Amino acid sequence: MQIDALATTLPATLTLTQHVLAVLSGLAVGFSLGLIGGGGSILAVPLLLYFVGYPNAHVVIGTTALAVSVNAYLNLIPHARAGNVRWSQSLVFALVGAVAAFVGSSLGKAVDGKKLLFLFALLMLVIAALMLRRREPAAQALEQQAAPTPAAWVRLGIAAALVGLLAGFFGIGGGFLIVPGLALSTGMPMIAAIGSSLVSVGTFGLTTAVNYARSGLLDFTVALLFIGGGVVGGWFGTRVATHLGKHGKGTLNLIFALLVAVVALYMLWRNLSAFGLHL
């Protein structure tokens, strides 16, 4: 197993400045999530690696997985109160996906850190492209949705396994994969898919975090700092979002997608050496 800097050297000792930067990173991620409704967690790993300067890629993935999980469960509360969660489908998706996420995170721990970050950057480019294609869903009444058919349950299980595997491997919540997975496999309205996805985002992140913690690859102090910043940032982001029209949020979504793409290209450049490539 090629885990860089194994548990005997963990967690890393960070300076006070790095702790402050961890809070600011969590605030930035939470703010973006509250502002545009997704995508912020994909920046958690590069922020902790390159902005905070955390030295171990595997610990970064385990730590951010925990932070993403907690923030997802917190954001689930208002969606549940609004009736936007389809509990039966979301729980099946979360349970099936959690098993796959455990397998994926076990595979991720066995991959060299630089190679894992290189592949993560490729995923970021895919996420950026999905964000550029994103459209605000039309409003649909939840009451009009028919009960899922047996075929829909099968599609749901297959989608959950695939998404969970990817989410666990890369240590992300996987919201941008879970939402279309739920919507396409069950036909539920997008607003229900968005609310229901948070059950899986939290569960996948928690599964990955527990698996990494078993190997000593999780820094609980940094995770708490990140979560604290994320809660405050999410509150501000949500308030700002309420004052923006559809056009304004669309522009922000475009800017954020471009930012994700730029960060991904930087990560690709930083980790080319893992494959014997140089620019």
PDB file of C-alpha atoms in Angstrom:
ATOM      1  CA  MET A   1       0.000   0.000   0.000  1.00  0.00           C
ATOM      2  CA  GLN A   2       1.544   3.287  -1.093  1.00  0.00           C
ATOM      3  CA  ILE A   3       0.311   5.717   1.544  1.00  0.00           C
ATOM      4  CA  ASP A   4       2.608   8.708   1.782  1.00  0.00           C
ATOM      5  CA  ALA A   5       3.712   9.506   5.341  1.00  0.00           C
ATOM      6  CA  LEU A   6       1.876   6.738   7.141  1.00  0.00           C
ATOM      7  CA  ALA A   7      -0.021   7.084  10.388  1.00  0.00           C
ATOM      8  CA  THR A   8       3.157   7.170  12.502  1.00  0.00           C
ATOM      9  CA  THR A   9       3.814  10.735  11.332  1.00  0.00           C
ATOM     10  CA  LEU A  10       0.216  11.986  11.560  1.00  0.00           C
ATOM     11  CA  PRO A  11      -1.365  14.397  12.077  1.00  0.00           C
ATOM     12  CA  ALA A  12       0.959  17.113  10.853  1.00  0.00           C
ATOM     13  CA  THR A  13       1.893  19.959  13.166  1.00  0.00           C
ATOM     14  CA  LEU A  14       0.471  23.161  11.745  1.00  0.00           C
ATOM     15  CA  THR A  15       1.261  26.730  12.687  1.00  0.00           C
ATOM     16  CA  LEU A  16      -1.283  29.192  14.029  1.00  0.00           C
ATOM     17  CA  THR A  17      -1.289  30.881  10.626  1.00  0.00           C
ATOM     18  CA  GLN A  18      -2.158  27.583   8.935  1.00  0.00           C
ATOM     19  CA  HIS A  19      -5.019  27.047  11.389  1.00  0.00           C
ATOM     20  CA  VAL A  20      -6.390  30.470  10.493  1.00  0.00           C
ATOM     21  CA  LEU A  21      -6.033  29.636   6.790  1.00  0.00           C
ATOM     22  CA  ALA A  22      -7.940  26.388   7.376  1.00  0.00           C
ATOM     23  CA  VAL A  23     -10.853  28.360   8.834  1.00  0.00           C
ATOM     24  CA  LEU A  24     -10.741  30.785   5.904  1.00  0.00           C
ATOM     25  CA  SER A  25     -10.695  27.860   3.462  1.00  0.00           C
ATOM     26  CA  GLY A  26     -13.747  26.335   5.120  1.00  0.00           C
ATOM     27  CA  LEU A  27     -15.455  29.727   5.010  1.00  0.00           C
ATOM     28  CA  ALA A  28     -14.750  30.035   1.270  1.00  0.00           C
ATOM     29  CA  VAL A  29     -16.087  26.549   0.548  1.00  0.00           C
ATOM     30  CA  GLY A  30     -19.200  27.082   2.662  1.00  0.00           C
ATOM     31  CA  PHE A  31     -19.819  30.477   1.075  1.00  0.00           C
ATOM     32  CA  SER A  32     -19.649  29.068  -2.449  1.00  0.00           C
ATOM     33  CA  LEU A  33     -21.968  26.187  -1.525  1.00  0.00           C
ATOM     34  CA  GLY A  34     -24.503  28.575  -0.053  1.00  0.00           C
ATOM     35  CA  LEU A  35     -24.179  30.989  -2.953  1.00  0.00           C
ATOM     36  CA  ILE A  36     -24.442  28.714  -5.987  1.00  0.00           C
ATOM     37  CA  GLY A  37     -25.811  25.525  -4.454  1.00  0.00           C
ATOM     38  CA  GLY A  38     -22.910  23.193  -5.179  1.00  0.00           C
ATOM     39  CA  GLY A  39     -19.364  22.712  -6.326  1.00  0.00           C
ATOM     40  CA  GLY A  40     -17.672  24.192  -3.291  1.00  0.00           C
ATOM     41  CA  SER A  41     -16.508  20.871  -1.883  1.00  0.00           C
ATOM     42  CA  ILE A  42     -14.478  20.180  -5.027  1.00  0.00           C
ATOM     43  CA  LEU A  43     -12.182  23.039  -3.967  1.00  0.00           C
ATOM     44  CA  ALA A  44     -11.709  21.764  -0.417  1.00  0.00           C
ATOM     45  CA  VAL A  45      -8.799  19.464  -1.326  1.00  0.00           C
ATOM     46  CA  PRO A  46      -6.704  22.002  -3.313  1.00  0.00           C
ATOM     47  CA  LEU A  47      -7.364  24.715  -0.704  1.00  0.00           C
ATOM     48  CA  LEU A  48      -6.095  22.535   2.130  1.00  0.00           C
ATOM     49  CA  LEU A  49      -3.133  21.359   0.060  1.00  0.00           C
ATOM     50  CA  TYR A  50      -1.926  24.561  -1.557  1.00  0.00           C
ATOM     51  CA  PHE A  51      -3.472  27.429   0.437  1.00  0.00           C
ATOM     52  CA  VAL A  52      -3.135  25.989   3.932  1.00  0.00           C
ATOM     53  CA  GLY A  53      -0.056  24.004   2.935  1.00  0.00           C
ATOM     54  CA  TYR A  54      -0.990  20.663   4.476  1.00  0.00           C
ATOM     55  CA  PRO A  55       1.846  18.260   3.587  1.00  0.00           C
ATOM     56  CA  ASN A  56      -0.004  14.946   3.162  1.00  0.00           C
ATOM     57  CA  ALA A  57      -2.427  14.384   0.264  1.00  0.00           C
ATOM     58  CA  HIS A  58      -4.135  11.364   1.832  1.00  0.00           C
ATOM     59  CA  VAL A  59      -4.777  13.165   5.133  1.00  0.00           C
ATOM     60  CA  VAL A  60      -6.184  16.097   3.168  1.00  0.00           C
ATOM     61  CA  ILE A  61      -8.670  13.804   1.410  1.00  0.00           C
ATOM     62  CA  GLY A  62      -9.745  12.107   4.640  1.00  0.00           C
ATOM     63  CA  THR A  63     -10.065  15.403   6.497  1.00  0.00           C
ATOM     64  CA  THR A  64     -12.055  17.211   3.808  1.00  0.00           C
ATOM     65  CA  ALA A  65     -14.328  14.169   3.441  1.00  0.00           C
ATOM     66  CA  LEU A  66     -15.351  14.589   7.087  1.00  0.00           C
ATOM     67  CA  ALA A  67     -15.871  18.338   6.667  1.00  0.00           C
ATOM     68  CA  VAL A  68     -17.999  17.832   3.552  1.00  0.00           C
ATOM     69  CA  SER A  69     -20.052  15.170   5.346  1.00  0.00           C
ATOM     70  CA  VAL A  70     -20.905  17.357   8.323  1.00  0.00           C
ATOM     71  CA  ASN A  71     -21.778  20.360   6.156  1.00  0.00           C
ATOM     72  CA  ALA A  72     -24.022  18.176   3.966  1.00  0.00           C
ATOM     73  CA  TYR A  73     -25.966  16.876   6.972  1.00  0.00           C
ATOM     74  CA  LEU A  74     -26.385  20.421   8.276  1.00  0.00           C
ATOM     75  CA  ASN A  75     -27.680  21.621   4.891  1.00  0.00           C
ATOM     76  CA  LEU A  76     -30.062  18.634   4.800  1.00  0.00           C
ATOM     77  CA  ILE A  77     -32.111  20.062   7.685  1.00  0.00           C
ATOM     78  CA  PRO A  78     -33.748  22.995   5.819  1.00  0.00           C
ATOM     79  CA  HIS A  79     -34.407  20.797   2.766  1.00  0.00           C
ATOM     80  CA  ALA A  80     -36.101  18.186   4.940  1.00  0.00           C
ATOM     81  CA  ARG A  81     -38.254  20.843   6.574  1.00  0.00           C
ATOM     82  CA  ALA A  82     -39.267  22.095   3.123  1.00  0.00           C
ATOM     83  CA  GLY A  83     -40.311  18.575   2.054  1.00  0.00           C
ATOM     84  CA  ASN A  84     -37.581  18.315  -0.601  1.00  0.00           C
ATOM     85  CA  VAL A  85     -36.249  14.912   0.529  1.00  0.00           C
ATOM     86  CA  ARG A  86     -37.525  11.580  -0.848  1.00  0.00           C
ATOM     87  CA  TRP A  87     -36.457   9.469   2.098  1.00  0.00           C
ATOM     88  CA  SER A  88     -36.962   5.961   0.670  1.00  0.00           C
ATOM     89  CA  GLN A  89     -34.969   6.602  -2.520  1.00  0.00           C
ATOM     90  CA  SER A  90     -32.348   8.717  -0.790  1.00  0.00           C
ATOM     91  CA  LEU A  91     -31.704   6.129   1.934  1.00  0.00           C
ATOM     92  CA  VAL A  92     -31.373   3.271  -0.584  1.00  0.00           C
ATOM     93  CA  PHE A  93     -29.005   5.392  -2.700  1.00  0.00           C
ATOM     94  CA  ALA A  94     -26.988   6.325   0.400  1.00  0.00           C
ATOM     95  CA  LEU A  95     -26.715   2.764   1.765  1.00  0.00           C
ATOM     96  CA  VAL A  96     -25.750   1.143  -1.549  1.00  0.00           C
ATOM     97  CA  GLY A  97     -23.393   4.000  -2.356  1.00  0.00           C
ATOM     98  CA  ALA A  98     -21.798   3.870   1.105  1.00  0.00           C
ATOM     99  CA  VAL A  99     -20.656   0.278   0.520  1.00  0.00           C
ATOM    100  CA  ALA A 100     -19.188   1.335  -2.826  1.00  0.00           C
ATOM    101  CA  ALA A 101     -17.632   4.429  -1.197  1.00  0.00           C
ATOM    102  CA  PHE A 102     -15.861   2.194   1.329  1.00  0.00           C
ATOM    103  CA  VAL A 103     -14.408   0.144  -1.534  1.00  0.00           C
ATOM    104  CA  GLY A 104     -13.484   3.294  -3.449  1.00  0.00           C
ATOM    105  CA  SER A 105     -11.798   4.937  -0.469  1.00  0.00           C
ATOM    106  CA  SER A 106      -9.830   1.745   0.223  1.00  0.00           C
ATOM    107  CA  LEU A 107      -8.583   1.840  -3.363  1.00  0.00           C
ATOM    108  CA  GLY A 108      -7.796   5.546  -3.036  1.00  0.00           C
ATOM    109  CA  LYS A 109      -5.617   4.960   0.038  1.00  0.00           C
ATOM    110  CA  ALA A 110      -3.567   2.447  -1.953  1.00  0.00           C
ATOM    111  CA  VAL A 111      -2.810   4.892  -4.779  1.00  0.00           C
ATOM    112  CA  ASP A 112       0.274   7.105  -4.692  1.00  0.00           C
ATOM    113  CA  GLY A 113      -0.645  10.574  -3.441  1.00  0.00           C
ATOM    114  CA  LYS A 114       0.552  12.481  -6.508  1.00  0.00           C
ATOM    115  CA  LYS A 115      -1.204  10.100  -8.892  1.00  0.00           C
ATOM    116  CA  LEU A 116      -4.405  10.401  -6.866  1.00  0.00           C
ATOM    117  CA  LEU A 117      -4.234  14.199  -7.033  1.00  0.00           C
ATOM    118  CA  PHE A 118      -3.598  14.061 -10.794  1.00  0.00           C
ATOM    119  CA  LEU A 119      -6.729  11.929 -11.281  1.00  0.00           C
ATOM    120  CA  PHE A 120      -8.628  14.207  -8.895  1.00  0.00           C
ATOM    121  CA  ALA A 121      -7.701  17.188 -11.065  1.00  0.00           C
ATOM    122  CA  LEU A 122      -9.097  15.398 -14.122  1.00  0.00           C
ATOM    123  CA  LEU A 123     -12.360  14.896 -12.225  1.00  0.00           C
ATOM    124  CA  MET A 124     -12.360  18.623 -11.389  1.00  0.00           C
ATOM    125  CA  LEU A 125     -12.270  19.420 -15.106  1.00  0.00           C
ATOM    126  CA  VAL A 126     -15.297  17.173 -15.637  1.00  0.00           C
ATOM    127  CA  ILE A 127     -17.109  18.913 -12.754  1.00  0.00           C
ATOM    128  CA  ALA A 128     -16.268  22.327 -14.235  1.00  0.00           C
ATOM    129  CA  ALA A 129     -17.763  21.244 -17.564  1.00  0.00           C
ATOM    130  CA  LEU A 130     -20.926  20.019 -15.810  1.00  0.00           C
ATOM    131  CA  MET A 131     -21.199  23.335 -13.976  1.00  0.00           C
ATOM    132  CA  LEU A 132     -20.967  25.238 -17.265  1.00  0.00           C
ATOM    133  CA  ARG A 133     -23.860  23.160 -18.623  1.00  0.00           C
ATOM    134  CA  ARG A 134     -25.925  23.546 -15.475  1.00  0.00           C
ATOM    135  CA  ARG A 135     -29.399  25.037 -15.798  1.00  0.00           C
ATOM    136  CA  GLU A 136     -31.884  26.050 -13.139  1.00  0.00           C
ATOM    137  CA  PRO A 137     -34.576  23.330 -13.011  1.00  0.00           C
ATOM    138  CA  ALA A 138     -38.164  24.206 -13.650  1.00  0.00           C
ATOM    139  CA  ALA A 139     -40.394  24.072 -10.616  1.00  0.00           C
ATOM    140  CA  GLN A 140     -42.293  20.798 -10.265  1.00  0.00           C
ATOM    141  CA  ALA A 141     -44.758  19.669  -7.647  1.00  0.00           C
ATOM    142  CA  LEU A 142     -43.454  16.876  -5.466  1.00  0.00           C
ATOM    143  CA  GLU A 143     -46.953  15.452  -5.108  1.00  0.00           C
ATOM    144  CA  GLN A 144     -47.151  14.690  -8.834  1.00  0.00           C
ATOM    145  CA  GLN A 145     -44.267  12.210  -8.713  1.00  0.00           C
ATOM    146  CA  ALA A 146     -45.380   8.590  -9.093  1.00  0.00           C
ATOM    147  CA  ALA A 147     -43.954   5.788  -6.960  1.00  0.00           C
ATOM    148  CA  PRO A 148     -40.755   4.316  -8.442  1.00  0.00           C
ATOM    149  CA  THR A 149     -41.087   1.105 -10.469  1.00  0.00           C
ATOM    150  CA  PRO A 150     -38.954  -2.025  -9.835  1.00  0.00           C
ATOM    151  CA  ALA A 151     -36.834  -1.059 -12.856  1.00  0.00           C
ATOM    152  CA  ALA A 152     -36.305   2.365 -11.299  1.00  0.00           C
ATOM    153  CA  TRP A 153     -35.047   0.755  -8.079  1.00  0.00           C
ATOM    154  CA  VAL A 154     -32.539  -1.285 -10.093  1.00  0.00           C
ATOM    155  CA  ARG A 155     -31.345   1.833 -11.926  1.00  0.00           C
ATOM    156  CA  LEU A 156     -31.097   3.608  -8.576  1.00  0.00           C
ATOM    157  CA  GLY A 157     -28.890   0.865  -7.137  1.00  0.00           C
ATOM    158  CA  ILE A 158     -26.572   0.827 -10.159  1.00  0.00           C
ATOM    159  CA  ALA A 159     -26.235   4.616 -10.132  1.00  0.00           C
ATOM    160  CA  ALA A 160     -25.567   4.596  -6.380  1.00  0.00           C
ATOM    161  CA  ALA A 161     -22.803   1.992  -6.725  1.00  0.00           C
ATOM    162  CA  LEU A 162     -21.033   3.902  -9.511  1.00  0.00           C
ATOM    163  CA  VAL A 163     -21.293   7.294  -7.832  1.00  0.00           C
ATOM    164  CA  GLY A 164     -20.311   5.909  -4.428  1.00  0.00           C
ATOM    165  CA  LEU A 165     -17.212   4.269  -5.878  1.00  0.00           C
ATOM    166  CA  LEU A 166     -16.055   7.556  -7.428  1.00  0.00           C
ATOM    167  CA  ALA A 167     -16.934   9.597  -4.343  1.00  0.00           C
ATOM    168  CA  GLY A 168     -14.999   7.251  -2.069  1.00  0.00           C
ATOM    169  CA  PHE A 169     -11.987   7.005  -4.368  1.00  0.00           C
ATOM    170  CA  PHE A 170     -11.572  10.779  -4.575  1.00  0.00           C
ATOM    171  CA  GLY A 171     -12.832  11.602  -1.093  1.00  0.00           C
ATOM    172  CA  ILE A 172     -15.584  13.968  -2.242  1.00  0.00           C
ATOM    173  CA  GLY A 173     -19.273  14.298  -1.438  1.00  0.00           C
ATOM    174  CA  GLY A 174     -20.140  13.762  -5.090  1.00  0.00           C
ATOM    175  CA  GLY A 175     -23.195  16.027  -5.164  1.00  0.00           C
ATOM    176  CA  PHE A 176     -22.774  16.884  -8.849  1.00  0.00           C
ATOM    177  CA  LEU A 177     -22.874  13.165  -9.615  1.00  0.00           C
ATOM    178  CA  ILE A 178     -25.553  12.208  -7.089  1.00  0.00           C
ATOM    179  CA  VAL A 179     -28.151  14.774  -8.206  1.00  0.00           C
ATOM    180  CA  PRO A 180     -28.311  13.599 -11.850  1.00  0.00           C
ATOM    181  CA  GLY A 181     -27.998   9.988 -10.662  1.00  0.00           C
ATOM    182  CA  LEU A 182     -31.128  10.348  -8.521  1.00  0.00           C
ATOM    183  CA  ALA A 183     -33.056  12.365 -11.101  1.00  0.00           C
ATOM    184  CA  LEU A 184     -32.290  10.106 -14.069  1.00  0.00           C
ATOM    185  CA  SER A 185     -32.741   6.783 -12.259  1.00  0.00           C
ATOM    186  CA  THR A 186     -36.044   7.631 -10.545  1.00  0.00           C
ATOM    187  CA  GLY A 187     -37.500  10.524 -12.545  1.00  0.00           C
ATOM    188  CA  MET A 188     -37.955  12.610  -9.396  1.00  0.00           C
ATOM    189  CA  PRO A 189     -38.106  16.418  -9.762  1.00  0.00           C
ATOM    190  CA  MET A 190     -34.752  18.199  -9.605  1.00  0.00           C
ATOM    191  CA  ILE A 191     -35.617  20.022  -6.386  1.00  0.00           C
ATOM    192  CA  ALA A 192     -36.258  16.641  -4.746  1.00  0.00           C
ATOM    193  CA  ALA A 193     -33.029  15.228  -6.200  1.00  0.00           C
ATOM    194  CA  ILE A 194     -31.070  18.171  -4.797  1.00  0.00           C
ATOM    195  CA  GLY A 195     -32.550  17.784  -1.320  1.00  0.00           C
ATOM    196  CA  SER A 196     -32.308  13.984  -1.348  1.00  0.00           C
ATOM    197  CA  SER A 197     -28.694  14.075  -2.582  1.00  0.00           C
ATOM    198  CA  LEU A 198     -27.527  15.565   0.716  1.00  0.00           C
ATOM    199  CA  VAL A 199     -28.287  12.271   2.492  1.00  0.00           C
ATOM    200  CA  SER A 200     -25.818  10.517   0.186  1.00  0.00           C
ATOM    201  CA  VAL A 201     -23.268  13.358   0.186  1.00  0.00           C
ATOM    202  CA  GLY A 202     -23.113  13.192   3.968  1.00  0.00           C
ATOM    203  CA  THR A 203     -23.070   9.381   4.087  1.00  0.00           C
ATOM    204  CA  PHE A 204     -20.422   8.965   1.369  1.00  0.00           C
ATOM    205  CA  GLY A 205     -18.200  11.586   2.983  1.00  0.00           C
ATOM    206  CA  LEU A 206     -18.599  10.015   6.419  1.00  0.00           C
ATOM    207  CA  THR A 207     -17.823   6.528   5.056  1.00  0.00           C
ATOM    208  CA  THR A 208     -14.666   7.798   3.371  1.00  0.00           C
ATOM    209  CA  ALA A 209     -13.624   9.759   6.477  1.00  0.00           C
ATOM    210  CA  VAL A 210     -14.072   6.726   8.763  1.00  0.00           C
ATOM    211  CA  ASN A 211     -12.064   4.534   6.393  1.00  0.00           C
ATOM    212  CA  TYR A 212      -9.226   7.065   6.271  1.00  0.00           C
ATOM    213  CA  ALA A 213      -9.388   7.585  10.042  1.00  0.00           C
ATOM    214  CA  ARG A 214      -8.866   3.821  10.507  1.00  0.00           C
ATOM    215  CA  SER A 215      -5.457   4.301   8.893  1.00  0.00           C
ATOM    216  CA  GLY A 216      -4.665   7.450  10.878  1.00  0.00           C
ATOM    217  CA  LEU A 217      -5.196   9.587   7.791  1.00  0.00           C
ATOM    218  CA  LEU A 218      -7.504  12.221   9.280  1.00  0.00           C
ATOM    219  CA  ASP A 219      -6.686  15.412  11.163  1.00  0.00           C
ATOM    220  CA  PHE A 220      -9.667  16.086  13.446  1.00  0.00           C
ATOM    221  CA  THR A 221      -8.414  19.515  14.531  1.00  0.00           C
ATOM    222  CA  VAL A 222      -8.201  20.787  10.961  1.00  0.00           C
ATOM    223  CA  ALA A 223     -11.547  19.153  10.134  1.00  0.00           C
ATOM    224  CA  LEU A 224     -13.244  21.056  12.983  1.00  0.00           C
ATOM    225  CA  LEU A 225     -11.657  24.330  11.855  1.00  0.00           C
ATOM    226  CA  PHE A 226     -12.811  23.661   8.296  1.00  0.00           C
ATOM    227  CA  ILE A 227     -16.344  22.786   9.450  1.00  0.00           C
ATOM    228  CA  GLY A 228     -16.575  25.903  11.623  1.00  0.00           C
ATOM    229  CA  GLY A 229     -15.568  28.128   8.737  1.00  0.00           C
ATOM    230  CA  GLY A 230     -17.949  26.274   6.421  1.00  0.00           C
ATOM    231  CA  VAL A 231     -20.965  26.860   8.683  1.00  0.00           C
ATOM    232  CA  VAL A 232     -20.322  30.609   8.824  1.00  0.00           C
ATOM    233  CA  GLY A 233     -19.532  30.825   5.113  1.00  0.00           C
ATOM    234  CA  GLY A 234     -22.644  28.853   4.189  1.00  0.00           C
ATOM    235  CA  TRP A 235     -24.829  31.213   6.210  1.00  0.00           C
ATOM    236  CA  PHE A 236     -23.402  34.269   4.438  1.00  0.00           C
ATOM    237  CA  GLY A 237     -23.543  32.573   1.034  1.00  0.00           C
ATOM    238  CA  THR A 238     -27.198  31.669   1.464  1.00  0.00           C
ATOM    239  CA  ARG A 239     -28.081  35.236   2.467  1.00  0.00           C
ATOM    240  CA  VAL A 240     -26.280  36.667  -0.563  1.00  0.00           C
ATOM    241  CA  ALA A 241     -27.979  34.129  -2.843  1.00  0.00           C
ATOM    242  CA  THR A 242     -31.409  35.312  -1.733  1.00  0.00           C
ATOM    243  CA  HIS A 243     -30.594  38.788  -3.031  1.00  0.00           C
ATOM    244  CA  LEU A 244     -29.427  37.596  -6.437  1.00  0.00           C
ATOM    245  CA  GLY A 245     -31.689  36.919  -9.368  1.00  0.00           C
ATOM    246  CA  LYS A 246     -31.397  33.946 -11.663  1.00  0.00           C
ATOM    247  CA  HIS A 247     -29.084  35.835 -14.035  1.00  0.00           C
ATOM    248  CA  GLY A 248     -26.770  36.910 -11.227  1.00  0.00           C
ATOM    249  CA  LYS A 249     -26.351  33.363  -9.892  1.00  0.00           C
ATOM    250  CA  GLY A 250     -25.775  32.082 -13.417  1.00  0.00           C
ATOM    251  CA  THR A 251     -22.868  34.491 -13.842  1.00  0.00           C
ATOM    252  CA  LEU A 252     -21.379  33.432 -10.512  1.00  0.00           C
ATOM    253  CA  ASN A 253     -21.745  29.784 -11.504  1.00  0.00           C
ATOM    254  CA  LEU A 254     -19.786  30.502 -14.701  1.00  0.00           C
ATOM    255  CA  ILE A 255     -17.011  32.274 -12.809  1.00  0.00           C
ATOM    256  CA  PHE A 256     -16.816  29.469 -10.260  1.00  0.00           C
ATOM    257  CA  ALA A 257     -16.653  26.786 -12.971  1.00  0.00           C
ATOM    258  CA  LEU A 258     -13.751  28.625 -14.603  1.00  0.00           C
ATOM    259  CA  LEU A 259     -12.015  28.868 -11.225  1.00  0.00           C
ATOM    260  CA  VAL A 260     -12.383  25.112 -10.707  1.00  0.00           C
ATOM    261  CA  ALA A 261     -10.901  24.514 -14.173  1.00  0.00           C
ATOM    262  CA  VAL A 262      -7.921  26.795 -13.478  1.00  0.00           C
ATOM    263  CA  VAL A 263      -7.202  25.097 -10.148  1.00  0.00           C
ATOM    264  CA  ALA A 264      -7.486  21.696 -11.845  1.00  0.00           C
ATOM    265  CA  LEU A 265      -4.941  22.675 -14.511  1.00  0.00           C
ATOM    266  CA  TYR A 266      -2.588  23.876 -11.758  1.00  0.00           C
ATOM    267  CA  MET A 267      -2.948  20.551  -9.940  1.00  0.00           C
ATOM    268  CA  LEU A 268      -2.284  18.635 -13.155  1.00  0.00           C
ATOM    269  CA  TRP A 269       0.912  20.630 -13.666  1.00  0.00           C
ATOM    270  CA  ARG A 270       2.032  20.095 -10.051  1.00  0.00           C
ATOM    271  CA  ASN A 271       1.555  16.330 -10.256  1.00  0.00           C
ATOM    272  CA  LEU A 272       2.744  15.482 -13.779  1.00  0.00           C
ATOM    273  CA  SER A 273       5.919  14.021 -12.289  1.00  0.00           C
ATOM    274  CA  ALA A 274       3.898  11.147 -10.802  1.00  0.00           C
ATOM    275  CA  PHE A 275       3.621   9.727 -14.325  1.00  0.00           C
ATOM    276  CA  GLY A 276       7.162  10.599 -15.379  1.00  0.00           C
ATOM    277  CA  LEU A 277       5.973  13.628 -17.344  1.00  0.00           C
ATOM    278  CA  HIS A 278       7.442  17.137 -17.242  1.00  0.00           C
ATOM    279  CA  LEU A 279       6.678  20.467 -18.872  1.00  0.00           C
TER     280      LEU A 279
END
